[in-house]
Structure formats: structure tokens, C-alpha cells
Coordinates of C-alpha atoms in Angstrom, one line a residue:
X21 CA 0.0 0.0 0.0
X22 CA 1.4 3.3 -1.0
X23 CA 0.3 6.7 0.8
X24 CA 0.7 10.2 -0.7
X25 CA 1.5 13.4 1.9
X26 CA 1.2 16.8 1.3
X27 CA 3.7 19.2 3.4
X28 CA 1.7 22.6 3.5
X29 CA 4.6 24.2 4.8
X30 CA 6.5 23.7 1.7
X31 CA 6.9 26.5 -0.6
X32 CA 4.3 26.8 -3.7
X33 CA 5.9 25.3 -7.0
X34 CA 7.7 28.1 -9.4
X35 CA 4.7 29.6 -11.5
X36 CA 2.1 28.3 -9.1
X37 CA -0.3 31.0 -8.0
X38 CA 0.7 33.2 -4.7
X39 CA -1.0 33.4 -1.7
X40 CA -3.6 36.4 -0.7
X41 CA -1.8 39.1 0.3
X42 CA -2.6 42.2 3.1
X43 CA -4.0 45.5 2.3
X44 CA -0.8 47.1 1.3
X45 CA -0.1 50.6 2.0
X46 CA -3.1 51.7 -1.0
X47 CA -5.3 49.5 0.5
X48 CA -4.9 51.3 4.3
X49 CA -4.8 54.7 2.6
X50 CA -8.3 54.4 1.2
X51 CA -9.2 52.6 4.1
X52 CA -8.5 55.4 6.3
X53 CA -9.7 57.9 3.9
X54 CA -13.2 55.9 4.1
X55 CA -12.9 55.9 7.7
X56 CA -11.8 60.1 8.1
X57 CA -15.0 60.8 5.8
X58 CA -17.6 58.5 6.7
X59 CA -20.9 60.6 8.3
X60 CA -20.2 59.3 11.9
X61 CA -16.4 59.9 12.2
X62 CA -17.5 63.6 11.0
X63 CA -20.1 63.3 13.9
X64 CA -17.5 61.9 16.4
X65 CA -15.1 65.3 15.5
X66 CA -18.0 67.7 15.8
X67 CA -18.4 66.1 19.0
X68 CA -14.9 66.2 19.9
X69 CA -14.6 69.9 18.9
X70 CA -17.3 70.9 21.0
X71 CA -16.1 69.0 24.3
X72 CA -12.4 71.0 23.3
X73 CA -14.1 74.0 23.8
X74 CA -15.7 73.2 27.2
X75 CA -11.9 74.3 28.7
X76 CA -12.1 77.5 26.6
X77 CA -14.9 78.6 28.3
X78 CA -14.5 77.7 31.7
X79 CA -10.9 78.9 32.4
X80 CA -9.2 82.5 31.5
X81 CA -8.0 82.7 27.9
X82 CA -4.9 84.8 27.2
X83 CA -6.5 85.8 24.3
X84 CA -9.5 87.1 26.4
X85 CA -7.6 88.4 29.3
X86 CA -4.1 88.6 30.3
X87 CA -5.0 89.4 33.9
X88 CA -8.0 86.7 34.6
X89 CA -5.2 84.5 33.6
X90 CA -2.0 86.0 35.7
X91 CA -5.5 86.0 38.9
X92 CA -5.7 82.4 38.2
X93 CA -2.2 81.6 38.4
X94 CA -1.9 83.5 41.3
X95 CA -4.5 81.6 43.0
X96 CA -3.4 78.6 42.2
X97 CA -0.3 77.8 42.3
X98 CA -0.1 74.5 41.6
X99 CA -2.7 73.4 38.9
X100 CA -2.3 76.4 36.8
X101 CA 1.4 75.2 35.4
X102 CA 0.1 72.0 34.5
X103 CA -3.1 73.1 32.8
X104 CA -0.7 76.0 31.0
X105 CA 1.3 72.5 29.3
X106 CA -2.2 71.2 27.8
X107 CA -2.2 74.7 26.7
X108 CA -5.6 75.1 28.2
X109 CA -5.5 79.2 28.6
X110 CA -4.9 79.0 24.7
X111 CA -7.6 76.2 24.0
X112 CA -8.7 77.6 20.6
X113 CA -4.9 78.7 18.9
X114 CA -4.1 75.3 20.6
X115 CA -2.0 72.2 18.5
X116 CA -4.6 69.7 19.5
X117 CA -7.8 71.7 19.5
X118 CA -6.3 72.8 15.8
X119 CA -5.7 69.6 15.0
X120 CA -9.8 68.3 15.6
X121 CA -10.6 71.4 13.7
X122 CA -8.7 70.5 10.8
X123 CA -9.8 66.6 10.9
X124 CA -13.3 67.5 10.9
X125 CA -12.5 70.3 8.1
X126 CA -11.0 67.4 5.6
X127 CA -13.6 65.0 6.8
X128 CA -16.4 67.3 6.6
X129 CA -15.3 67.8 2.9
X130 CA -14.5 64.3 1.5
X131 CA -18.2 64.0 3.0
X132 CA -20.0 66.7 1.3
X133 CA -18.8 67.1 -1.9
X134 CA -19.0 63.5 -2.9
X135 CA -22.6 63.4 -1.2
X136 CA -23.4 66.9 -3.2
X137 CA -22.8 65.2 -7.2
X138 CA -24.8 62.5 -6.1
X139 CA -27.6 64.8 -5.0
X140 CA -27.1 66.5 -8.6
X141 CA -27.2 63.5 -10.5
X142 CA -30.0 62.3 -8.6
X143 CA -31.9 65.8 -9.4
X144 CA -31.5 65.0 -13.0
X145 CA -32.4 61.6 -13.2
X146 CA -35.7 60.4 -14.1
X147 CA -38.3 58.9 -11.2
X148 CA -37.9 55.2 -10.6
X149 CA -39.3 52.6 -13.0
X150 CA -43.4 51.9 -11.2
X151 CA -42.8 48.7 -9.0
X152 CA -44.6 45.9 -10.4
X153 CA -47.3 45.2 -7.6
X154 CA -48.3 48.0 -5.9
X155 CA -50.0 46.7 -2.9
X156 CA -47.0 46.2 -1.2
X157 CA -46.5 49.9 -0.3
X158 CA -47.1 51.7 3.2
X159 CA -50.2 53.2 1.0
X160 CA -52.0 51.7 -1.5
X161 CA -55.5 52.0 -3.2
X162 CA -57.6 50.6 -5.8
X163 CA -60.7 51.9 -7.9
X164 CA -62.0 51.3 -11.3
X165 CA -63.4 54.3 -13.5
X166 CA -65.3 54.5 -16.9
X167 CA -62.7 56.8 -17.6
X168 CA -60.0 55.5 -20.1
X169 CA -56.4 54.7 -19.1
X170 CA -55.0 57.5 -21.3
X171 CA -57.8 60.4 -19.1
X172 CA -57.0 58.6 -15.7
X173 CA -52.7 59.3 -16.6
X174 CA -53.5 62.7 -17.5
X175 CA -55.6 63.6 -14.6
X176 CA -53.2 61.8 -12.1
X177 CA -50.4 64.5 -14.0
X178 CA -52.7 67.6 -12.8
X179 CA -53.3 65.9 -9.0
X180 CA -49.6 65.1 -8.7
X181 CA -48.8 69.0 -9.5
X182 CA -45.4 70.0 -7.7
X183 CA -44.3 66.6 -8.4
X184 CA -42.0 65.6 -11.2
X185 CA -44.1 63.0 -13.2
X186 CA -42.3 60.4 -15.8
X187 CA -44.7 58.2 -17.5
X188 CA -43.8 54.4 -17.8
X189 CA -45.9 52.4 -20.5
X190 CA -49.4 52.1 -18.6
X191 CA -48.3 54.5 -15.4
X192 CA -46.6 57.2 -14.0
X193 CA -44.0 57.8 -11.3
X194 CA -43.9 60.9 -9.6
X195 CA -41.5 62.2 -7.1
X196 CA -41.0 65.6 -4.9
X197 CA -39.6 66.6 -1.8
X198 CA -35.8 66.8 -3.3
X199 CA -35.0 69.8 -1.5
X200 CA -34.8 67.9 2.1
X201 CA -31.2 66.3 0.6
X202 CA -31.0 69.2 -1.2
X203 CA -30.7 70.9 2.1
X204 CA -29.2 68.5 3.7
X205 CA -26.6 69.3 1.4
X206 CA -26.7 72.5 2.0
X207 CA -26.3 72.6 5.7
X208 CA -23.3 70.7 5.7
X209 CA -21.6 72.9 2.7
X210 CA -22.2 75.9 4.8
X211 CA -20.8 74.3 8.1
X212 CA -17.9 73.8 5.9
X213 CA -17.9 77.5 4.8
X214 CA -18.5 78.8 8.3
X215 CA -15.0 76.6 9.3
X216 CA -13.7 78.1 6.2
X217 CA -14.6 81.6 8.1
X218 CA -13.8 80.5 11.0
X219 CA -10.1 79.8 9.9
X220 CA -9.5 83.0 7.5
X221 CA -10.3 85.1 10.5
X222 CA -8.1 84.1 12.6
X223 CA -5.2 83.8 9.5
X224 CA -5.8 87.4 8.1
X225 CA -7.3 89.0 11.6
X226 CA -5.6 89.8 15.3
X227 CA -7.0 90.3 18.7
X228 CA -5.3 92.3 21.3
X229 CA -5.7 93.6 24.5
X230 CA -5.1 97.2 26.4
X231 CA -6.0 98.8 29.4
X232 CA -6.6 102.2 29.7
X233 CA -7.2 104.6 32.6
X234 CA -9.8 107.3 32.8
X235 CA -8.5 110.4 31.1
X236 CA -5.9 108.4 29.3
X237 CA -6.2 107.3 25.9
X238 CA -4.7 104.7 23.6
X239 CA -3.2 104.4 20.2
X240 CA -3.6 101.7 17.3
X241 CA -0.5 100.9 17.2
X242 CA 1.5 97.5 18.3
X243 CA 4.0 98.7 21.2
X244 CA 0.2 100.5 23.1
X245 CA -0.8 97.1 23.6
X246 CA -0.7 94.9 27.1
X247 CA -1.3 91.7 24.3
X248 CA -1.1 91.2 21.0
X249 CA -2.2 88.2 19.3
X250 CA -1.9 88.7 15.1
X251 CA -2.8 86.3 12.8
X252 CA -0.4 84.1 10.2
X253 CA -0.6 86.4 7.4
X254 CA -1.9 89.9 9.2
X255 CA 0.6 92.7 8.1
X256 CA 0.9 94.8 11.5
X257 CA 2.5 97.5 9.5
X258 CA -1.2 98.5 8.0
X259 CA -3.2 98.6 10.5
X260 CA -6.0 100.9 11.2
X261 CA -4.7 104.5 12.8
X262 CA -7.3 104.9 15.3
X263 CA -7.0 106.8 18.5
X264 CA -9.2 106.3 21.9
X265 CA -9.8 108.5 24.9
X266 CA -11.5 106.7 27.8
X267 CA -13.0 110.3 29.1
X268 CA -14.9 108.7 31.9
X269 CA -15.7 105.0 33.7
X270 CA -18.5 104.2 35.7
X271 CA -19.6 100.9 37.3
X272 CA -22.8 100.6 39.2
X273 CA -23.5 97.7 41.8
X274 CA -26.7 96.6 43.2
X275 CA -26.6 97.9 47.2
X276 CA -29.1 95.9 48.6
X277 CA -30.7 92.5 49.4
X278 CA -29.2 89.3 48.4
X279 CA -27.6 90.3 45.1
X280 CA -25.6 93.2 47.2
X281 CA -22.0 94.0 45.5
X282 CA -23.2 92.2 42.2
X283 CA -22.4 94.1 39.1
X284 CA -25.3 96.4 37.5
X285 CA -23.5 97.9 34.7
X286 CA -20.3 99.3 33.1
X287 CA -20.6 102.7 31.2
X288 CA -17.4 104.1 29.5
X289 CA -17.7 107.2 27.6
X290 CA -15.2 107.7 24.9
X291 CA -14.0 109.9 22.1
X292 CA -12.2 108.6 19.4
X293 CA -10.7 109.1 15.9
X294 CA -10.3 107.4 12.5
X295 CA -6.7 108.6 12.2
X296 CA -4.5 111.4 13.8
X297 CA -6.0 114.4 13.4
X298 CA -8.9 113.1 12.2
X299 CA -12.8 114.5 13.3
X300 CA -13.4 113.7 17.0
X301 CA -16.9 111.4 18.0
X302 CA -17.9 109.8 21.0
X303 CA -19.4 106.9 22.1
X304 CA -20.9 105.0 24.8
X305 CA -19.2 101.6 25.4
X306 CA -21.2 98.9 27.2
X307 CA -21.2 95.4 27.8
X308 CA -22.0 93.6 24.1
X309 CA -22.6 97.1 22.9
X310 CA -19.0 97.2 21.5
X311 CA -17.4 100.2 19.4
X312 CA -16.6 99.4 15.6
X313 CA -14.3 101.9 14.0
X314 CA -12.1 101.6 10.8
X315 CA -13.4 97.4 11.0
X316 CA -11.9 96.9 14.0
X317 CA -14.2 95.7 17.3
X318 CA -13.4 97.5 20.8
X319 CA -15.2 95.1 23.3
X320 CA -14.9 96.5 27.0
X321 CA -14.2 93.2 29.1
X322 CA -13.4 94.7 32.6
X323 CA -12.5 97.5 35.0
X324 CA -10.7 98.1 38.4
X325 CA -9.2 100.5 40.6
X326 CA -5.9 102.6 39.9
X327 CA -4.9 104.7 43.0
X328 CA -2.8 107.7 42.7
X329 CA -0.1 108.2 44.6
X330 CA 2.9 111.2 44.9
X331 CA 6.1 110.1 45.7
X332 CA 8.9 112.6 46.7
X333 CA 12.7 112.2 47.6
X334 CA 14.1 112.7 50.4
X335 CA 14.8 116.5 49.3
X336 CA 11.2 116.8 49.5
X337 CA 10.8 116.5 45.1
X338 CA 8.4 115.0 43.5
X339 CA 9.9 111.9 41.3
X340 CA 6.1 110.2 40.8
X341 CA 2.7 111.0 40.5
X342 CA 0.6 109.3 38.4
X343 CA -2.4 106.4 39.1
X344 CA -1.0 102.9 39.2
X345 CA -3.4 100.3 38.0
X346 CA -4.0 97.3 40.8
X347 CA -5.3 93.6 39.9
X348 CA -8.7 92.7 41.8
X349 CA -8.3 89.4 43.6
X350 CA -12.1 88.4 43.4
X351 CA -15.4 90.8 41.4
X352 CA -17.2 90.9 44.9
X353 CA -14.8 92.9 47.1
X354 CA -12.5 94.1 44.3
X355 CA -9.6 94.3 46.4
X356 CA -6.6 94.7 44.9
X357 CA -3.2 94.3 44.6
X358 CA -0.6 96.5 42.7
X359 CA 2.8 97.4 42.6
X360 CA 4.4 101.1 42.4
X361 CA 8.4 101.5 41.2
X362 CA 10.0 104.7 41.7
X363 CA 12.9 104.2 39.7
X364 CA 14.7 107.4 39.3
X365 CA 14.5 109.3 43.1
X366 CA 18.1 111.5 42.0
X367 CA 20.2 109.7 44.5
X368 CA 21.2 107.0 42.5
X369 CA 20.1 103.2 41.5
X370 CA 21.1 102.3 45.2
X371 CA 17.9 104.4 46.5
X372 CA 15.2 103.6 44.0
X373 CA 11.8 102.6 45.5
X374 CA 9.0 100.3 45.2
X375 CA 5.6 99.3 47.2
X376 CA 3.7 96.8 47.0
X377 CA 0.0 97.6 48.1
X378 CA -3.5 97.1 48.7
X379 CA -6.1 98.9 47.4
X380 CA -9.9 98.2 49.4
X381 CA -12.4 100.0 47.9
X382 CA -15.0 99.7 50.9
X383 CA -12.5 99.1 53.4
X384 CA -14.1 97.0 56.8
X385 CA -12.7 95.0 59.3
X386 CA -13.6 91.2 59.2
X387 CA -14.7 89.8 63.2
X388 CA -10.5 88.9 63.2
X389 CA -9.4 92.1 62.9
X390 CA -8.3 92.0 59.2
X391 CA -8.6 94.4 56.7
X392 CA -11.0 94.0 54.1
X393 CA -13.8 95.2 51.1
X394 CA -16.9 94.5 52.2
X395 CA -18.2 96.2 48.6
X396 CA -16.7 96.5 45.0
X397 CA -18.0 100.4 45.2
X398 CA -15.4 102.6 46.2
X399 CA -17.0 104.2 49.1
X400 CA -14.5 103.9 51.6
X401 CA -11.0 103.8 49.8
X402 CA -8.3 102.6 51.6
X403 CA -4.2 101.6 50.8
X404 CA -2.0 99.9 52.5
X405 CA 1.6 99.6 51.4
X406 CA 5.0 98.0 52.2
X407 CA 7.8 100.0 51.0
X408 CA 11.0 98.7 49.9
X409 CA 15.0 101.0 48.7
X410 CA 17.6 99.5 46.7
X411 CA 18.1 98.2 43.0
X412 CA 14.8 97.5 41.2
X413 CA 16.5 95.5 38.6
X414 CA 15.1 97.2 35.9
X415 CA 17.4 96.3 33.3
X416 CA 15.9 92.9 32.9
X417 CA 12.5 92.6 31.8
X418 CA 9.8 92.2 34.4
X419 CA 6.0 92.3 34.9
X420 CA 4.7 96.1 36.5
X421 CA 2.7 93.8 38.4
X422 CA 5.3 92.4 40.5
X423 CA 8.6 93.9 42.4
X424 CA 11.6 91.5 43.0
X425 CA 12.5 92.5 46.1
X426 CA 15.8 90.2 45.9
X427 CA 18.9 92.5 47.5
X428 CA 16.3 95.6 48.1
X429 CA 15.9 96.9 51.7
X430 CA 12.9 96.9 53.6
X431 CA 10.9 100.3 54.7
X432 CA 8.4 98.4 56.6
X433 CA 4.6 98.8 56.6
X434 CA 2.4 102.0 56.2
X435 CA -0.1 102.6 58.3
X436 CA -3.7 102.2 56.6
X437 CA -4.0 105.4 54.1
X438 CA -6.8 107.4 53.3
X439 CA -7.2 109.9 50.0
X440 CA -4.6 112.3 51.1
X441 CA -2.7 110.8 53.9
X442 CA 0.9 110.7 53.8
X443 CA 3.6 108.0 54.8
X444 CA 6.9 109.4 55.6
X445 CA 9.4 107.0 55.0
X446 CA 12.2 105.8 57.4
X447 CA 15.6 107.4 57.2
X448 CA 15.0 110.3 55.3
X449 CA 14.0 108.0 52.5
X450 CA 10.9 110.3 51.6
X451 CA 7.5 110.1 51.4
X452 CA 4.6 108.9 49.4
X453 CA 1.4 110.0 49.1
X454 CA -2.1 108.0 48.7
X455 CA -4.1 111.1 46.7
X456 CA -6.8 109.1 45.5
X457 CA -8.1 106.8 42.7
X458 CA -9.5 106.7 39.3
X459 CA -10.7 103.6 37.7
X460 CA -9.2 101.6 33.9
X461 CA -11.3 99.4 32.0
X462 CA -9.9 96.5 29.9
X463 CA -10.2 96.6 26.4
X464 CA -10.2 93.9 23.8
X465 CA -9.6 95.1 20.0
X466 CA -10.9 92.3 17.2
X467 CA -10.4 92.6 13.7
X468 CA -11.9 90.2 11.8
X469 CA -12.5 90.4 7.9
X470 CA -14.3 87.7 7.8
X471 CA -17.2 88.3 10.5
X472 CA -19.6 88.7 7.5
X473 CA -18.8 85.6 5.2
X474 CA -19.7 84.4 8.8
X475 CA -22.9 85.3 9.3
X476 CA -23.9 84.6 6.2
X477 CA -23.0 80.5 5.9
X478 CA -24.2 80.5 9.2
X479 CA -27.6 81.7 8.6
X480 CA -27.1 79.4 5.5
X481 CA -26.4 76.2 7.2
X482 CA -30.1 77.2 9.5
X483 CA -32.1 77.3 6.3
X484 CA -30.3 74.5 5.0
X485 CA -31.3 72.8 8.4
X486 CA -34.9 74.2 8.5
X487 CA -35.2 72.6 4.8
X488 CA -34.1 69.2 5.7
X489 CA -36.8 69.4 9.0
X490 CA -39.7 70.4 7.1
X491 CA -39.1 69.0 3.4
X492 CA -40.8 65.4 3.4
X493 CA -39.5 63.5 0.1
X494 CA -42.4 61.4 -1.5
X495 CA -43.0 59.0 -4.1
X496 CA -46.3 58.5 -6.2
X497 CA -47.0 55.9 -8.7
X498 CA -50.5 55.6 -10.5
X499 CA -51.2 52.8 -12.8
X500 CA -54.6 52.4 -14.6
X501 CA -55.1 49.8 -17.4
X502 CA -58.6 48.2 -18.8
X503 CA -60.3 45.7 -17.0
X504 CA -62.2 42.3 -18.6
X505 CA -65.7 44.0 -18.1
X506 CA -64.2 47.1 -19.8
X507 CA -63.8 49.3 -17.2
X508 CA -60.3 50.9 -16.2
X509 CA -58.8 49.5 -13.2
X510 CA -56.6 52.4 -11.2
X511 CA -53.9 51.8 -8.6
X512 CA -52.5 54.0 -6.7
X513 CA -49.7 53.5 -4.3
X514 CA -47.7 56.1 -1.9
X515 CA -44.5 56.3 -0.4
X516 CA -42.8 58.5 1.9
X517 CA -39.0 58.5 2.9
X518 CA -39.8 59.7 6.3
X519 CA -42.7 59.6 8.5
X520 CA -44.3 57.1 6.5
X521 CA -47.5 57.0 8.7
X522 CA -47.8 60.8 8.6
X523 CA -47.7 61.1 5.0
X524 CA -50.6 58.5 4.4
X525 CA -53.2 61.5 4.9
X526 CA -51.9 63.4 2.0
X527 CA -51.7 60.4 -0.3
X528 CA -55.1 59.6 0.3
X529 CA -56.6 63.0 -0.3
X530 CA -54.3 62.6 -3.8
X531 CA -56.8 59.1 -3.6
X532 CA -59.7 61.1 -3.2
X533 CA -59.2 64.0 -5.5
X534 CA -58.2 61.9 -8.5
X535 CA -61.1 59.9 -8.1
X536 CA -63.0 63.2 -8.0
X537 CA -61.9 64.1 -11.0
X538 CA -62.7 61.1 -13.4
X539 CA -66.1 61.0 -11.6
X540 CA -66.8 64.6 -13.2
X541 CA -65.1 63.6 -17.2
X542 CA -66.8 59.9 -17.0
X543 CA -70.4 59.2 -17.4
X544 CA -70.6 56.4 -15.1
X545 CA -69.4 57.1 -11.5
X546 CA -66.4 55.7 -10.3
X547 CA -67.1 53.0 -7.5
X548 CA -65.8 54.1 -4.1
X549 CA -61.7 54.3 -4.0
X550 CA -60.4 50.9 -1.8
X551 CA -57.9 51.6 0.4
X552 CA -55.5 48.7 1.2
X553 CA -52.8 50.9 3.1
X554 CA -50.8 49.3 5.7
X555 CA -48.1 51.6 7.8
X556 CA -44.8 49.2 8.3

């Protein structure tokens, strides 16, 4: 007896056929490409997107405000570093939030656009072919007519008006409601073209912020601002010339009951100008009421307190005077913290001085005995300030919102200082003066060509949607053909792409009228229409 083995590990005879082989790197390519544009990856990355910007509107954004930010590192310490590495005070200008945005761009668009020609070709094709037994639709009916086949087609093309109507041998197919995909379409083009927006915006566009103190003004230009944030391809060197004057700040609070201290509203009155030396105008900035001038937005985002304070030498001259803005710890006391440098008191580098201070607008004592602002009103200003001599260390670059007090000297504490009081200095170091306050507001300036093209996909993309909510697409087929006893025999059968038991109704009054009409052009009435719909 012989026996015959096959080794399946051996290698496959020269010329025999190869194995099946993996998807090679084509094959993963326009897998993955399949994958990025398919409806519910698109889904996933709108969803993603909108979850990204959940950080963006909870914490401080540079781009917003330098200071909320600087408050919240300030307050904490130890979580602020690490959520500054996710960069999560720069969600929206971020590498990862960028990166969803541009995913969901591409996918968005290998999406739409393939989805969009197959919308057009289905717009210029004919209805489908009449299925061959009717009675299998969600609607369905059947009468007979003295009518002749030809009258019952021609009446069913006058009931079925606002439909496109193709006849087929012994019926017609009619079809309308192409506009729901048409908007469908729509919407999601325009979601594209708001992106599109979106991203030339912030390309061609800046935002920065200032802050400027009552009777001050600022200039359009890029060393005026506290932050600066221009787009890729914005040419700083063009932009608008305009001036501002803030001529006057006021803030009211509510006074009494439970909402005491809460903010009422923020008035600042300002005079500006298109370009130097232009004609002066005013306006009255509020809270979403925001200036526009040469296309650029001035949004008013905040206000505090900047005390004014004299400072003289110990020869008795005055080296400062000017108001000092200081950075509110919370909105419901608005006390505040500040710093004042005196560098140049004409007795050298050695003898410069700074303070660091406290402003309380409605200064009380808390049940400890500590100083506090038991209102954001400034109705009881006080200051308190520690003093300090020596080297500012001004040469290297440092916030005006701190003072490295490394190597300086300490003048001790003031007292608590009223408008007007005085603190003489130890040692004949001089003397500085608390003379009162004024208040700054915090400005942001937006420009932002494309605010418009904006608008306009976005109110696009809600027509779009109201179009694919209210648009019902719906088929029609009528078939009449002659019966044995010589009477025509009419079907009619319905069918609707979306809330199939819904449309019923309206293709049974399409029943009824059609039948209406061949009873009035035939001699013999039509029986009674029989209606064999079934909602599945």
C-alpha cells in the first residue's frame, strides 16, 4: 500500500499562484480615507470639537484676558502650570484643538462634496421605474373608472402638481420633496464654509488687548498694547490709525438684598478718531454694545481701581505721581493688589523705591481684625503699602505687576492710608502720598475680515437645516389599465422617505381627489376608491 503526503509548509511550485496578500499601504490609505470621511467619524469630531471648547470657556483665555489669567495663576499655584502644558488658557490657537478642527475640516469635505454630485445626479435623473405590484407599499388603493387609461394618466399629472411625473408604458412615477437632501446638502456645505470663516479670521485678523485709565487714551499701534495676538498672514504694519480717549468709567453695583455688591453695569464714555487728526466722535461703550471703527471691534471686558499716589525724595521733590493700575483678587470685594516703582528718586540706583500695596475700595474689618472690602464700590477707599529701597532690577524685563524684592531693603509697613494721607518714609527715604483713585477698563480690539462671510454661511447652514426638517420627500405611482368588463382599473400607491405614517393622509386625499376628477369627465361614476394601506 502506498500513501501520498502533502507538506503545507512547503513553498508553492515556481509559476504556481501566490497566496492572498494584506492590504498594502493603498489598501490602508483608502481605508483610512473611508474611515476620516464617513458621516459618523464627521459626527464623532463635531463632538470632539465641542467638548475641546468646554476648557475655553471655563478657564481664563490669554486671548481674552491677560489678567484673569495671571489671577488664576496667582491663585493657584499648583494646577495652573500644569493646565498652562495642555495649553488650556490657549484652547482655541491650541496644536490639539487645531488639529480636531482640521480633521473635521477634511472629513467634513470628503463628505460633502462626494454626497453633493450624487444629490445633482439624482436631481436629473428620471423617477424610478413603477414597481410591479403595488400593494405592497405603506399606502395603496384601488378603484375602477369608466374613464379611459390615457384620461385617468392625465388627470393623475394635474393631482400630482409640484411633483416631477415620468410616465412608464401604462403608469406614471412621480417624485417631490428633493430639496430635504437638497438641504441637507446645504447645511453641511455651509458648516464647511463657516470653518472656512472661521479659519480666515483668525489667519488674516488679530485680537489684542489694552488697558486704559480714565482720562488716558490709547493708540492703534503695536508697542500701546498689554497683548497682541496677530494672525499668520496679518501685516501689523497696516493697520487701522485709530485713536481712543477713555474720558470717563463708571460701574454701578446693586446695594441691597441678596444680590448686594453684584455688578449692574459698566458705562465708559469715549471719544475717538479714525486717524490722527482726524474728526473727533464719542461713544458710549457697554457690555456687548462694543465700538466698531475703521473694522476693527473694541469690546470693553473689565474695569478696576488705579490709586494715585505722589512720591517725593528725600529732598522733598516730586519723582512720581501718576495712578498705578492694581489687579482685583475676586469681582465681589475688588480688592486689589498693585505694585508702584520709583525708579529714578536722583540719589542714584542704590535708592530707588518700590511698594507693593493694597487697594480696598469699601475698606471693613472682618470679626479677626483684618482688613477687608466688604463692597466692589469705592465708598471707603483705603491703601496699605509696604515700602522697599535699593536696586529695582530694571534692566531685565519684568511684569509692572510684581517687584523682585531680591537685594532691596525693607521700609516696613504703612499705616492704613486714606485719599490724602501721607507715609513718611524711614531714614529720610521720603514720602509717598495715597491722593486718591481713578478707575481703567480692559479693552479687547478684534479685527476680523471675515465676520460677515460668517454670518452669512451661518444663517445658510439654518435654512439649510430648517429645509431638511420640514421638506418630506415622497414618491407617487399611478397605474390604470382596462379591466375584462371594460372598465379601467386604477392603482394608486404612496410612499414617503420619512414619517411614513404621517404622509398616508396626504396620499389619500391625492386618492380622493383623483377619483373626483374622473367621476366629473366619465359618465358612469367611479365606485368608491379601496384603500388597502398598511403603515410598516
Amino acid at each position: 500500500m502506498s500513501t501520498t503526503t502533502t507538506d503545507t509548509g512547503a513553498a508553492p511550485a515556481e509559476g504556481s499562484p501566490r497566496g492572498p496578500k494584506g492590504l498594502g499601504a493603498l489598501g490602508w490609505a483608502r481605508w483610512a480615507w473611508r474611515v476620516l470621511t464617513s458621516m459618523r467619524t464627521a459626527l464623532i469630531l463635531l463632538f470632539l470639537l465641542a467638548v475641546g471648547a468646554i476648557p475655553g470657556s471655563i478657564l481664563p483665555q490669554n486671548v481674552v484676558s491677560v489678567d484673569e489669567v495671571n489671577i488664576y495663576f496667582r491663585e493657584n499655584p499648583e494646577l495652573a502650570p500644569w493646565l498652562d502644558r495642555f495649553h488650556l488658557f490657549d484652547v482655541f490657537s491650541s496644536p490639539w484643538y487645531a488639529a480636531i478642527y482640521l480633521l473635521l475640516f477634511v472629513s467634513l469635505a470628503g463628505c460633502v462634496f462626494p454626497r453633493a454630485l450624487v444629490h445633482a445626479r439624482a436631481v436629473r435623473a428620471r423617477p424610478v421605474r413603477t414597481p410591479r405590484n403595488l400593494g405592497r407599499m405603506p399606502y395603496s388603493a384601488r378603484f375602477t373608472t369608466g374613464a379611459s387609461p390615457e384620461a385617468v394618466l392625465e388627470q393623475a399629472r394635474g393631482v400630482l402638481k409640484g411633483y416631477r411625473v415620468e410616465r412608464y408604458g401604462d403608469s406614471v412615477s412621480a417624485e417631490t420633496g428633493y430639496l430635504r437632501e437638497a438641504g441637507n446638502v446645504l447645511f453641511h456645505l455651509a458648516l464647511l464654509g463657516l470653518l472656512v470663516a472661521l479659519a480666515a479670521g483668525s489667519f488674516f485678523g488679530y485680537r489684542g488687548n489694552m488697558l486704559v485709565v480714565e482720562e488716558d487714551g490709547f493708540a492703534n499701534t503695536l508697542p500701546s498694547y498689554d497683548a497682541i495676538y496677530p494672525g499668520h498672514w496679518t501685516d501689523m504694519d497696516s493697520i487701522a490709525p485709530f485713536t481712543i480717549h477713555l474720558d470717563d468709567f463708571e460701574a454701578g453695583f446693586i446695594e441691597e438684598g441678596d444680590l448686594r455688591g453684584q455688578a449692574a453695569s459698566y458705562v465708559a464714555d469715549l471719544t475717538y478718531t479714525e486717524e490722527p487728526g482726524g474728526p473727533e466722535m464719542t461713544h458710549r461703550l457697554e457690555v456687548n454694545h462694543p465700538l466698531s471703527v475703521s473694522g476693527v471691534q473694541v469690546y470693553l471686558l473689565g474695569h478696576g481701581y488705579a490709586p494715585e499716589f505722589v512720591v517725593r525724595n528725600g529732598d522733598g521733590d516730586v519723582v512720581f505721581d501718576q495712578a498705578v493700575p492694581f489687579l482685583y483678587r475676586d469681582t465681589m470685594s475688588f480688592v486689589s493688589d498693585g505694585v508702584v516703582k520709583v525708579p529714578d528718586t536722583g540719589a542714584g540706583d542704590d535708592a530707588q523705591l518700590g511698594f507693593v500695596g493694597v487697594f480696598l475700595p469699601t475698606a471693613a474689618q472682618t470679626p479677626d481684625g483684618e482688613l477687608t472690602s466688604s463692597f466692589p464700590g469705592a465708598t471707603e477707599p483705603r491703601v496699605t503699602l509696604e515700602g522697599y529701597t535699593g536696586d529695582l532690577g530694571m534692566v531685565d524685563p519684568q511684569s509692572v505687576y510684581q517687584l523682585r524684592t531680591e537685594g532691596m531693603e525693607s521700609l516696613g509697613e504703612s499705616p492704613v492710608l486714606a485719599a490724602g494721607d501721607v507715609w513718611e518714609l524711614p531714614d529720610g527715604a521720603g514720602s509717598i502720598e495715597f491722593a486718591g483713585y481713578k478707575e481703567y477698563v480692559s479693552l479687547q480690539a478684534n479685527r476680523d475680515g471675515a465676520r460677515l462671510p460668517a454670518l452669512l454661511t451661518a444663517a445658510t447652514a439654518v435654512g439649510g437645516l430648517l429645509l431638511t426638517l420640514f421638506i418630506r420627500p415622497r414618491r407617487v405611482w399611478v397605474r390604470a389599465a382596462r379591466g375584462e368588463d371594460g372598465r379601467t382599473r386604477v392603482e394608486l400607491a404612496g410612499l414617503g422617505k420619512t414619517e411614513v405614517a404621517g404622509n398616508n393622509a396626504e396620499f389619500h386625499e391625492i386618492t380622493t381627489e383623483l377619483a373626483a376628477r374622473l367621476r366629473n369627465e366619465s359618465d358612469d361614476n367611479p365606485q368608491n376608491p379601496s384603500d388597502t394601506r398598511s403603515d410598516r
